[in-house]
Coordinates of C-alpha atoms (C1' of nucleotides) in Angstrom, one line a residue:
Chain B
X1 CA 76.7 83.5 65.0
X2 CA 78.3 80.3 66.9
X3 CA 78.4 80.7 70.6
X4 CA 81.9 81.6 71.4
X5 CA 83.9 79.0 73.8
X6 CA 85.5 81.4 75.9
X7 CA 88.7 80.6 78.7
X8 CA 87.3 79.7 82.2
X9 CA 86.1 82.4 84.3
X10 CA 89.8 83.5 86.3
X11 CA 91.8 81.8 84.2
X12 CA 93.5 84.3 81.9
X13 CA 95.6 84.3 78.5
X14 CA 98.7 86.1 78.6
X15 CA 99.0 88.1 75.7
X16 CA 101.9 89.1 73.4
X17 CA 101.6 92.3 74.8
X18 CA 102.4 90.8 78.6
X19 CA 104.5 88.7 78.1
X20 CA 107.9 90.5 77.6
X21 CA 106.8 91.6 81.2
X22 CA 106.8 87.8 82.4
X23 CA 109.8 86.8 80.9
X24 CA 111.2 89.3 82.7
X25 CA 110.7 88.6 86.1
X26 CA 110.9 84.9 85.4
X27 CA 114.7 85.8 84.1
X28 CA 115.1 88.0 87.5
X29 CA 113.6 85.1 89.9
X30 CA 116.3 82.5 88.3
X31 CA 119.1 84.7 88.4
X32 CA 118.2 85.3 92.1
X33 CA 118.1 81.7 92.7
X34 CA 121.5 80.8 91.2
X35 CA 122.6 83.8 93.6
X36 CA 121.3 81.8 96.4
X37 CA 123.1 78.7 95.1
X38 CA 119.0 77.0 94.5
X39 CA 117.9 74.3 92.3
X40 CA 114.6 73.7 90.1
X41 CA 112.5 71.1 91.0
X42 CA 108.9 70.6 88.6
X43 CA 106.1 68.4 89.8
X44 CA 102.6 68.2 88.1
X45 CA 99.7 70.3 88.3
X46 CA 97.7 67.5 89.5
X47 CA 98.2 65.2 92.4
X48 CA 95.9 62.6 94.6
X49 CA 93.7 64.9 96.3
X50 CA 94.4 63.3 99.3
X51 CA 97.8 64.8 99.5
X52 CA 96.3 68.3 99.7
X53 CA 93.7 67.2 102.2
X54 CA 96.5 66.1 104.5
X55 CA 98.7 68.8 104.2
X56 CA 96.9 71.6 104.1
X57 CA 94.4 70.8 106.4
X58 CA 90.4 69.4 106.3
X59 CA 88.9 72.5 107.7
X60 CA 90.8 75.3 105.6
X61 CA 88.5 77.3 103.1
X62 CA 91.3 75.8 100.7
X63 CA 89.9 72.6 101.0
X64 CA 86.7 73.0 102.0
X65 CA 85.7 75.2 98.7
X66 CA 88.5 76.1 96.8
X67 CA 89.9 72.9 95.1
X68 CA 89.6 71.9 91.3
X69 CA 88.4 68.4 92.1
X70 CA 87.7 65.6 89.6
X71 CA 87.4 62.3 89.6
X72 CA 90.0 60.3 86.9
X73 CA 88.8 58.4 84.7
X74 CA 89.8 54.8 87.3
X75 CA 87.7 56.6 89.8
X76 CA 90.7 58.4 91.6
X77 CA 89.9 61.6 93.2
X78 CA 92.4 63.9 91.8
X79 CA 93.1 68.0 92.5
X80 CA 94.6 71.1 90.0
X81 CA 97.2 71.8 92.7
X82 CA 95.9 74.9 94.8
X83 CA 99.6 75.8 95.8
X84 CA 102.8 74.3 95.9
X85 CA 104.2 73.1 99.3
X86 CA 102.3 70.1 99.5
X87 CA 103.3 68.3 95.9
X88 CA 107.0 69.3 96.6
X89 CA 107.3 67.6 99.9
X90 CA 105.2 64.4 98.2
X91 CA 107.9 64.2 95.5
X92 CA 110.8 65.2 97.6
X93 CA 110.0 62.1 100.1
X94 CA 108.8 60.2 96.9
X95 CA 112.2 60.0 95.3
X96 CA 114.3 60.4 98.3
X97 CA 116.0 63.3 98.5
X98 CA 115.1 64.3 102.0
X99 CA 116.6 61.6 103.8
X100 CA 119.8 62.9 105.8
X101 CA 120.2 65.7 103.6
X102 CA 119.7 69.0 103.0
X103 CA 117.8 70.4 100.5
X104 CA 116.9 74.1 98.7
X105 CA 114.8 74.3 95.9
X106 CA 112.3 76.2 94.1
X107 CA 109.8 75.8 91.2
X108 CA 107.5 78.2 89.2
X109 CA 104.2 77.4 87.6
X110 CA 100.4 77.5 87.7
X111 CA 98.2 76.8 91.0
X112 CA 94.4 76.7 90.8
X113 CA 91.8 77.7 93.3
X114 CA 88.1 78.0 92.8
X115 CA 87.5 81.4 94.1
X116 CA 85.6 84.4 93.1
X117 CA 88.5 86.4 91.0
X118 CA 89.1 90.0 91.6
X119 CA 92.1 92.0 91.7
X120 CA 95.1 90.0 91.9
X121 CA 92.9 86.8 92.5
X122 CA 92.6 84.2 89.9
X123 CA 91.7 80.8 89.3
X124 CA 94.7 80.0 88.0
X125 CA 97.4 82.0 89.2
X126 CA 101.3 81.2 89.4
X127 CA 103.6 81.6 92.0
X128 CA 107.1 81.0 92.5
X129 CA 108.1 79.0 95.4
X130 CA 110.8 77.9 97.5
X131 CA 111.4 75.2 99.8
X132 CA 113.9 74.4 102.0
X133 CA 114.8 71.0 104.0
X134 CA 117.0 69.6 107.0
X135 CA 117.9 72.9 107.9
X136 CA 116.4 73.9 111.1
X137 CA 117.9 76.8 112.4
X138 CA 116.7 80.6 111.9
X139 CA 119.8 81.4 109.7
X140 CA 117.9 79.4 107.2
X141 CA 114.3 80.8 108.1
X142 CA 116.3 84.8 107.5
X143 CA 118.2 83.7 104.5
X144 CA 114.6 83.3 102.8
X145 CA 113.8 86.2 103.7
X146 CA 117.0 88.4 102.4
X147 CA 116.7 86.6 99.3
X148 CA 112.7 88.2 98.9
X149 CA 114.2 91.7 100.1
X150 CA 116.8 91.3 97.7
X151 CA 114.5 90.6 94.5
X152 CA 112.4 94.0 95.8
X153 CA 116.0 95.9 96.0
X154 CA 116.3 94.5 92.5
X155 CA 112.7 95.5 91.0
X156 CA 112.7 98.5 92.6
X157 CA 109.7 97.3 94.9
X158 CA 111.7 98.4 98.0
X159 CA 109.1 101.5 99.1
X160 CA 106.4 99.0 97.9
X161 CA 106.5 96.3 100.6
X162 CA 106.6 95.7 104.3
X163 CA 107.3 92.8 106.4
X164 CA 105.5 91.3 108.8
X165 CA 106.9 88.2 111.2
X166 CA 105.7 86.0 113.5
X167 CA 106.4 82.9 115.6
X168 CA 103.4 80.0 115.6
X169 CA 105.8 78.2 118.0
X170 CA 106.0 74.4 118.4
X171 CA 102.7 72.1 117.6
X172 CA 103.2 71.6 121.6
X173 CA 103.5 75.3 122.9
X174 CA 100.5 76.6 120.0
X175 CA 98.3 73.6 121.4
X176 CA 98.7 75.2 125.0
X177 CA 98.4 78.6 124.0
X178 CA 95.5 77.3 122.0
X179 CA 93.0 76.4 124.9
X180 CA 93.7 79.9 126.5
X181 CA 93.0 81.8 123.5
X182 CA 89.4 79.4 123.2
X183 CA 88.8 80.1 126.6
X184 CA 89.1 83.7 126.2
X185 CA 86.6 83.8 123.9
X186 CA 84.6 81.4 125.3
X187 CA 84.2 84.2 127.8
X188 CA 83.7 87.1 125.1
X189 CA 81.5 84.9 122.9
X190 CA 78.6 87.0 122.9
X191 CA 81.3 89.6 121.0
X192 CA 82.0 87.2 118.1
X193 CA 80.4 86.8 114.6
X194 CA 78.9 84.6 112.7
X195 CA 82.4 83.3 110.7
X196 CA 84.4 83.0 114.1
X197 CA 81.8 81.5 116.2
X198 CA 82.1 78.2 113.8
X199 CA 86.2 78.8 114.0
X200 CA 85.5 78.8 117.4
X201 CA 85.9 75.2 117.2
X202 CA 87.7 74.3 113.6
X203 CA 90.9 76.8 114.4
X204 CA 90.4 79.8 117.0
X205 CA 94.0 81.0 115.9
X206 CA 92.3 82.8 112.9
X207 CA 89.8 84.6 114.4
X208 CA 92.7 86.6 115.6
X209 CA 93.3 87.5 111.6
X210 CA 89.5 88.6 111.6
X211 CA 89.0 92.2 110.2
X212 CA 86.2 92.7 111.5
X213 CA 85.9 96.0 113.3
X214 CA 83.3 95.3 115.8
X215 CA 85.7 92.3 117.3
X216 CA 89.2 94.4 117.6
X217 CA 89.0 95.7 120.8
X218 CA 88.2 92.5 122.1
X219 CA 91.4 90.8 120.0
X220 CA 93.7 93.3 121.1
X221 CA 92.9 92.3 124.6
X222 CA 92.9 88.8 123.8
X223 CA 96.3 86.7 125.1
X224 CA 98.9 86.8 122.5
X225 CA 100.8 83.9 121.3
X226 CA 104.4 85.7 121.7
X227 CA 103.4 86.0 125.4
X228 CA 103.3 81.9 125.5
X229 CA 106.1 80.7 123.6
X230 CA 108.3 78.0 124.7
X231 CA 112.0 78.3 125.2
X232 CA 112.9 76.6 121.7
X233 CA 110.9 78.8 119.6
X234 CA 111.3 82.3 121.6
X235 CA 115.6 81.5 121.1
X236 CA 114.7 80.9 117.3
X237 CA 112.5 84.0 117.0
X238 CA 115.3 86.0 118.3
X239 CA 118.1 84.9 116.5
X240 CA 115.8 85.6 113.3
X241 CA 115.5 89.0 114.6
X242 CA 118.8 89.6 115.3
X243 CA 120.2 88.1 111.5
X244 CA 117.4 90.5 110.3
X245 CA 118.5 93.0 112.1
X246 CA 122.3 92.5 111.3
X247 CA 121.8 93.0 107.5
X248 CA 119.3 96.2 107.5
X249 CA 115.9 94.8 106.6
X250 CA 113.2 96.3 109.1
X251 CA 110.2 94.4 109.9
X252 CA 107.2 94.7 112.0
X253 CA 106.1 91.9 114.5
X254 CA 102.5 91.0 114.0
X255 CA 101.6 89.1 116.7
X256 CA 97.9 88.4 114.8
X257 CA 99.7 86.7 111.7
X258 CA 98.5 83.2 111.5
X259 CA 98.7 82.1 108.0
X260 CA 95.5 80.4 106.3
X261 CA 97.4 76.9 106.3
X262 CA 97.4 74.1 108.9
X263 CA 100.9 72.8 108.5
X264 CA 103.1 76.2 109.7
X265 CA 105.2 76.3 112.8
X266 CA 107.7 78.8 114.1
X267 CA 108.3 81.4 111.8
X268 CA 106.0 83.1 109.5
X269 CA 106.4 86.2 107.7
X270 CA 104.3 88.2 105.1
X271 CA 105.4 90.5 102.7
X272 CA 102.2 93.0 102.3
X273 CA 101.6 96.0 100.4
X274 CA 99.0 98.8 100.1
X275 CA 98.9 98.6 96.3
X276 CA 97.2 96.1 95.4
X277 CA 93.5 96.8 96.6
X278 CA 91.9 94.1 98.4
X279 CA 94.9 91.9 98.4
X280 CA 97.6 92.7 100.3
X281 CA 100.0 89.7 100.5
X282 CA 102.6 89.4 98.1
X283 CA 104.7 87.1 99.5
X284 CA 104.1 84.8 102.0
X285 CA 105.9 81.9 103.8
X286 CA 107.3 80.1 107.0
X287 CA 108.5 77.2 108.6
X288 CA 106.8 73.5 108.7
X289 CA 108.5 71.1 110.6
X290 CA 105.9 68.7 111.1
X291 CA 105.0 68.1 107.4
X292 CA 107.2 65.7 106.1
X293 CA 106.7 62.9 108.7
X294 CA 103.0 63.8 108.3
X295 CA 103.5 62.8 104.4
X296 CA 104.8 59.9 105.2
X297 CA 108.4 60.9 105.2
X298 CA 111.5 61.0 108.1
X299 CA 111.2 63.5 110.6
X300 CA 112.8 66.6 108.2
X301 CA 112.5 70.4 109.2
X302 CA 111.2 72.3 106.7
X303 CA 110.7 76.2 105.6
X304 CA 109.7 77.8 102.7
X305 CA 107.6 80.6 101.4
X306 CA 105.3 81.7 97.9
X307 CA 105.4 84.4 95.9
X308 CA 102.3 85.9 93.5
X309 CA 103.6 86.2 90.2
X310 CA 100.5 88.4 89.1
X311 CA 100.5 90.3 92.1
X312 CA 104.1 91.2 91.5
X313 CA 104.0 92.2 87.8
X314 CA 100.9 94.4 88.7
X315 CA 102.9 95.9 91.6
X316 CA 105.8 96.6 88.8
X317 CA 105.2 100.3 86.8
X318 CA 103.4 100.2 83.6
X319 CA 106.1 101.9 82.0
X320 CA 109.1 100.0 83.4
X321 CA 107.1 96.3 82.5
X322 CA 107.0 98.3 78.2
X323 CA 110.4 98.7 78.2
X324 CA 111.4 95.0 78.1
X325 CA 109.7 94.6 75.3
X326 CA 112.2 93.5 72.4
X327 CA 112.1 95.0 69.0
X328 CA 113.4 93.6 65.4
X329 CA 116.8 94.9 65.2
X330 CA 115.9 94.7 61.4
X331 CA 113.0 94.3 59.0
X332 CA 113.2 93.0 55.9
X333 CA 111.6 94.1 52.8
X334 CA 111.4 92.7 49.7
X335 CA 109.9 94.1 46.5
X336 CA 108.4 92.3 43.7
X337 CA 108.7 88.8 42.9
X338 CA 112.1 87.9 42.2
X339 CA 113.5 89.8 45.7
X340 CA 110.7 87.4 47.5
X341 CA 112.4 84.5 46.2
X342 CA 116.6 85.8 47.2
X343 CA 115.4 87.7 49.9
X344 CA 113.7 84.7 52.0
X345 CA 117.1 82.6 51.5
X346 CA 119.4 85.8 52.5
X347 CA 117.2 86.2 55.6
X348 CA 117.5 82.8 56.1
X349 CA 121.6 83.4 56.0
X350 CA 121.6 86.6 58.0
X351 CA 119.7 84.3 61.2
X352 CA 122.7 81.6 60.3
X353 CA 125.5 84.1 60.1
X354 CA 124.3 86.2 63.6
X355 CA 123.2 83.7 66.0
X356 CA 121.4 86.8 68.3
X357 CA 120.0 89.0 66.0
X358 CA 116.2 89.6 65.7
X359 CA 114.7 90.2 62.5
X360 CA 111.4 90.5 61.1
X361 CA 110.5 89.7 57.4
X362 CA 108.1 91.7 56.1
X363 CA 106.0 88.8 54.5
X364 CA 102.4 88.9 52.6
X365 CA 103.9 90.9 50.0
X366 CA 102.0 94.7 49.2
X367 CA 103.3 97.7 47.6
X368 CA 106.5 99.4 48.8
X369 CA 104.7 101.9 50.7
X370 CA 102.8 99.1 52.4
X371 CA 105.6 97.4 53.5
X372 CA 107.3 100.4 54.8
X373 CA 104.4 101.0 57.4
X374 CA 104.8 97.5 58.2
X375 CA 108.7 98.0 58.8
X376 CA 107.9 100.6 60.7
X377 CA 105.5 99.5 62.7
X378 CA 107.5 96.9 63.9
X379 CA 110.2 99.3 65.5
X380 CA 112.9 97.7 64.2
X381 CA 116.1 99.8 64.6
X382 CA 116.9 99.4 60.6
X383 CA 114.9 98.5 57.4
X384 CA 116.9 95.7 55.0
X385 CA 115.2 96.5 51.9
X386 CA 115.9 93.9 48.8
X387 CA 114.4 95.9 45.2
X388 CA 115.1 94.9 41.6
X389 CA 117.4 97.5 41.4
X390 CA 119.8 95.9 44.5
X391 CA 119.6 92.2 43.0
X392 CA 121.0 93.4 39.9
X393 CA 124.4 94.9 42.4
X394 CA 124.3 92.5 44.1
X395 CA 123.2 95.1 47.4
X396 CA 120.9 95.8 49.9
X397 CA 119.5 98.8 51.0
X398 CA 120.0 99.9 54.6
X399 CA 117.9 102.3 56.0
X400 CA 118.1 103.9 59.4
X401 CA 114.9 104.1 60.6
X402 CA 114.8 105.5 64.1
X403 CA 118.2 107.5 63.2
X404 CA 117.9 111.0 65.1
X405 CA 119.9 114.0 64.0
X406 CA 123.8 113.9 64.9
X407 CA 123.5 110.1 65.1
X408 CA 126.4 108.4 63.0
X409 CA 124.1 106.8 60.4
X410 CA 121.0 108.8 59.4
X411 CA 121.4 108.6 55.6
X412 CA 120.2 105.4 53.7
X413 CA 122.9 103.7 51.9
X414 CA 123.3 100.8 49.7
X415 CA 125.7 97.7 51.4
X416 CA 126.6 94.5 49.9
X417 CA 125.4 91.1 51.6
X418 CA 128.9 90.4 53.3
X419 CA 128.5 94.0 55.1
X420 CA 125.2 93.6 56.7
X421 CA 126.9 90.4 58.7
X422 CA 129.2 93.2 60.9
X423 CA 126.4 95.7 60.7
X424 CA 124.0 93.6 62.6
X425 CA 126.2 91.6 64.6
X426 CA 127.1 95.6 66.2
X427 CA 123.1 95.7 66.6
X428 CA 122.8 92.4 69.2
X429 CA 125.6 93.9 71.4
Chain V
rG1 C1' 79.1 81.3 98.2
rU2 C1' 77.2 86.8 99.0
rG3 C1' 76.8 92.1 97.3
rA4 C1' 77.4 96.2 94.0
rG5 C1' 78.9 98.5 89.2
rC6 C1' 79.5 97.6 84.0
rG7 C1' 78.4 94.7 78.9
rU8 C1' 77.4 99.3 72.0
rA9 C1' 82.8 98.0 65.8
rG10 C1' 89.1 94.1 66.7
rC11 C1' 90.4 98.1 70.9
rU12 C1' 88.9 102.7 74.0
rC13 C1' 84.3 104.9 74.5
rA14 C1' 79.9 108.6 73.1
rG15 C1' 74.7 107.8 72.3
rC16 C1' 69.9 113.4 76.2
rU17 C1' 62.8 112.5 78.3
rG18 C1' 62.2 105.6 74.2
rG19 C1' 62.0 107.8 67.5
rU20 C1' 65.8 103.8 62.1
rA21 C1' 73.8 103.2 65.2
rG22 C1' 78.3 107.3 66.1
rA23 C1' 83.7 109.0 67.1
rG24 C1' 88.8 108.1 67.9
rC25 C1' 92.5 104.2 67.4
rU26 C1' 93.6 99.8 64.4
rC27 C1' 93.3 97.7 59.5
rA28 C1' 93.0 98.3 53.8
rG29 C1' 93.4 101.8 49.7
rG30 C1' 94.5 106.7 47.8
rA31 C1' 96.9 112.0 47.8
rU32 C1' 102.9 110.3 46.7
rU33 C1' 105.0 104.5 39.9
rG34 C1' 110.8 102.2 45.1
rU35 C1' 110.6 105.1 50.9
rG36 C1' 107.6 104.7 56.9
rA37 C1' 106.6 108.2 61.0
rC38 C1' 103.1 114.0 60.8
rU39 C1' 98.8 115.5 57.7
rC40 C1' 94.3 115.0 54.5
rC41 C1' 90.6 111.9 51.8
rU42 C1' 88.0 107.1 51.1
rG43 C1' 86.7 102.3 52.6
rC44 C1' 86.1 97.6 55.7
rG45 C1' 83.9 96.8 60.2
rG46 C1' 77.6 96.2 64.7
rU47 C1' 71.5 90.4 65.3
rC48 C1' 73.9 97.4 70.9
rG49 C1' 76.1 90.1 75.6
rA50 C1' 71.8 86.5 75.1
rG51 C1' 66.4 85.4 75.8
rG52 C1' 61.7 87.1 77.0
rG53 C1' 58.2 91.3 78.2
rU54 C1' 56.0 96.5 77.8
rU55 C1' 55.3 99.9 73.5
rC56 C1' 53.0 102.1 67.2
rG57 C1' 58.4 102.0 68.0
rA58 C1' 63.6 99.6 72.7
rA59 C1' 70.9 100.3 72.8
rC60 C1' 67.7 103.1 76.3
rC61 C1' 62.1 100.8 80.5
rC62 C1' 60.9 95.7 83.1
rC63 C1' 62.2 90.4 84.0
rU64 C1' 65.5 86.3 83.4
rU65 C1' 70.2 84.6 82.2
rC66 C1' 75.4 84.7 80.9
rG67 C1' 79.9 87.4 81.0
rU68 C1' 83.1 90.9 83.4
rU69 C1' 85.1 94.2 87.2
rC70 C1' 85.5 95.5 92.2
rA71 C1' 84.4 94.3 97.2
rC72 C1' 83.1 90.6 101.3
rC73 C1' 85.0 85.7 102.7
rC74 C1' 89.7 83.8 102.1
rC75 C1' 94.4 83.8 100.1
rA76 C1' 100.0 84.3 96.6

RNA sequence: GUGAGCGUAGCUCAGCUGGUAGAGCUCAGGAUUGUGACUCCUGCGGUCGAGGGUUCGAACCCCUUCGUUCACCCCA
């Protein structure tokens, strides 16, 4: 036997049977986003790799050893996108539609990391993702943050999720706060592993993330960020709490969120959950004022956050994803040679005549009984079946096949072709 | 990148201290000439992930390798 070519290690198909479920929440995300008054934006997979190096940041694990990097075939060094942010801030400022305006928009699609997968970690994952610019005030930063609540309200996720918020501050208060932190643990260094001793230098801020349990006494002790705010950001944090407040969604300050990317500022908030093993986050996002104009760009505020479109389908019940799968509302069958032949045209007719129905021909031929397993495998509410015997009356043979007792129809009957028009135009409604 | 578990039919899995490969589901046919679902019968389907070693003999033991799952790291 030939050596199967298999897909790329973390980068999964998504079946038939998974992808009612997709659809789904892809229709749920868009009717949330025309709630919100958002528009689409789409931007390749691939960009300069430069553009992630800059954003994101040199020393991130991102770009350090996680990027699909290759070189094109003019020599350019070119990246699978590992998330979003960057490449919609590179076209927003590319075709200028950040300049003295305001912008909201989102965009769905695959990101690529080279990690090792594992539960709700892929190689190529998708998120949804929304971004917002020239808005800079912390009505914008909670409006993002209704809108997630609102699609957990509406996915039942609600018991699911918690939120967690934060305030990085200014570039100018975090650098302060920065050299007190290093020169806390400066003085506990003897406490710290192996990972934070080389953050020690790169970015101290994370080693406050670190799970470590040997190091959590000393980070509870160690000074918090919230303690060292300046003016700007503590009046922004508080009028974020007090919009969250005013519309009922609770939330837990975590003054040890940091977020894995360079570019944050201000706010940040996590949505995590308990059900997903090892990974907890969700949904994750926050404010970046300093991007743009680091692309290249005018000075434009920005905020936005990312949401795991496999980590929220898993999140979703079996049961509840099964149910959105659509079924035939009919199945045709056709029996012998001379039904083939009328029934593929009538079919043909029936998908002209009722724009929204669904049906399924039975095709390959077989015996009748053959085809009847077929029609009801397929779960179709009805079976359209086209004989000698109907050609010759001109009929068709409706069968009810999921009829229960006390429902209207539960006896087969014989219609013409006219009446199946009404019949299965009642079925799409 | 590191660690652990698992790779047997299309799918889900049995297979004892090493002794010639099994079940259920699916699919095809039949019991039932044009009536499915429930039942019964029959059939199709495997270089036991790959390569090497030990042995009279390996799905089983050893080594290597690949895949996969989960975890660490990190992240959506």
């Amino acid at each position: 036997m030939a050596d199967k070519i298999q897909s790329i290690r973390g980068m999964n198909d998504i079946l038939p049977a998974d992808s009612p479920a997709w659809q789904f929440i892809e229709e749920k995300l868009r009717q949330l986003m025309q709630s919100y008054d958002y528009d689409e934006i789409r931007f390749p997979i691939v960009e300069k790799t430069a553009l992630f190096k800059r954003s994101i940041g040199e020393v991130t694990d991102i770009v350090e050893k996680e990027m699909y990097t290759f070189d094109d075939r003019n020599g350019d060094s070119l990246t699978l996108r590992p998330e979003g942010t960057a490449a919609c801030v590179r076209a927003g400022i590319q075709n200028g539609i950040l300049v003295n305006q305001q912008q909201r928009l989102w965009y769905m699609g695959p990101m690529f990391r080279h990690e090792r997968p594992q539960k709700g970690r892929y190689r190529q994952f998708h998120q949804m993702g929304v971004e917002v610019y020239g808005l800079d005030g912390p009505d914008i930063d909670a409006e993002l943050i209704c809108m997630t609540a609102r699609l957990w309200k509406i996915l039942g996720l609600l018991d699911s999720v918690k939120l967690q918020i934060n305030s990085l501050g200014t570039p100018a208060s975090r650098e302060v706060y920065r050299s007190i932190l290093s020169g806390y643990l400066q003085a506990n260094k003897s406490l710290l592993d192996e990972d934070s001793l080389r953050r020690l230098q790169s970015n101290p801020l994370r080693i406050l993330d670190s799970k470590n349990p040997a190091m959590q006494e000393m980070i509870e002790q160690a000074p918090r960020l919230m303690d060292h705010l300046d003016d700007e950001s503590n009046v922004h944090f508080t009028r974020l709490c007090a919009y969250l407040d005013s519309v009922g969604i609770t939330y837990e300050v975590n003054t040890r969120l940091v977020r894995g990317l360079d570019y944050y500022s201000k706010t940040v908030f996590e949505w995590v959950t308990d059900k997903l093993g090892a990974q907890g986050t969700v949904c994750a996002g926050g404010r970046y004022d300093g991007l743009v104009k680091q692309l290249g760009g005018r000075d434009t505020k920005a905020v936005g956050f990312a949401l795991g479109l496999e980590r929220l389908i898993s999140l979703l019940q079996q049961d509840d994803l099964e149910k959105h799968y659509k079924h035939p509302h009919a199945v045709m069958l056709m029996m012998g040679e001379r039904a083939q032949n009328a029934g593929f045209a009538l079919t043909e007719e029936l998908r002209n005549a009722v724009p929204d129905v669904r049906i399924l021909s039975v095709c390959g031929g077989g015996s009748f009984k053959t085809q009847m397993k077929r029609a009801d495998k397929s779960q179709a509410e009805i079976a359209l079946i086209l004989g000698d015997d109907e050609l010759d009356n001109n009929t068709v043979t409706v069968k009810y096949l999921r009829a229960e007792q006390g429902d209207d129809k539960t006896q087969q009957e014989q219609l013409s072709q006219q009446q199946l028009i009404p019949l299965l135009t009642e079925k799409t409604q």
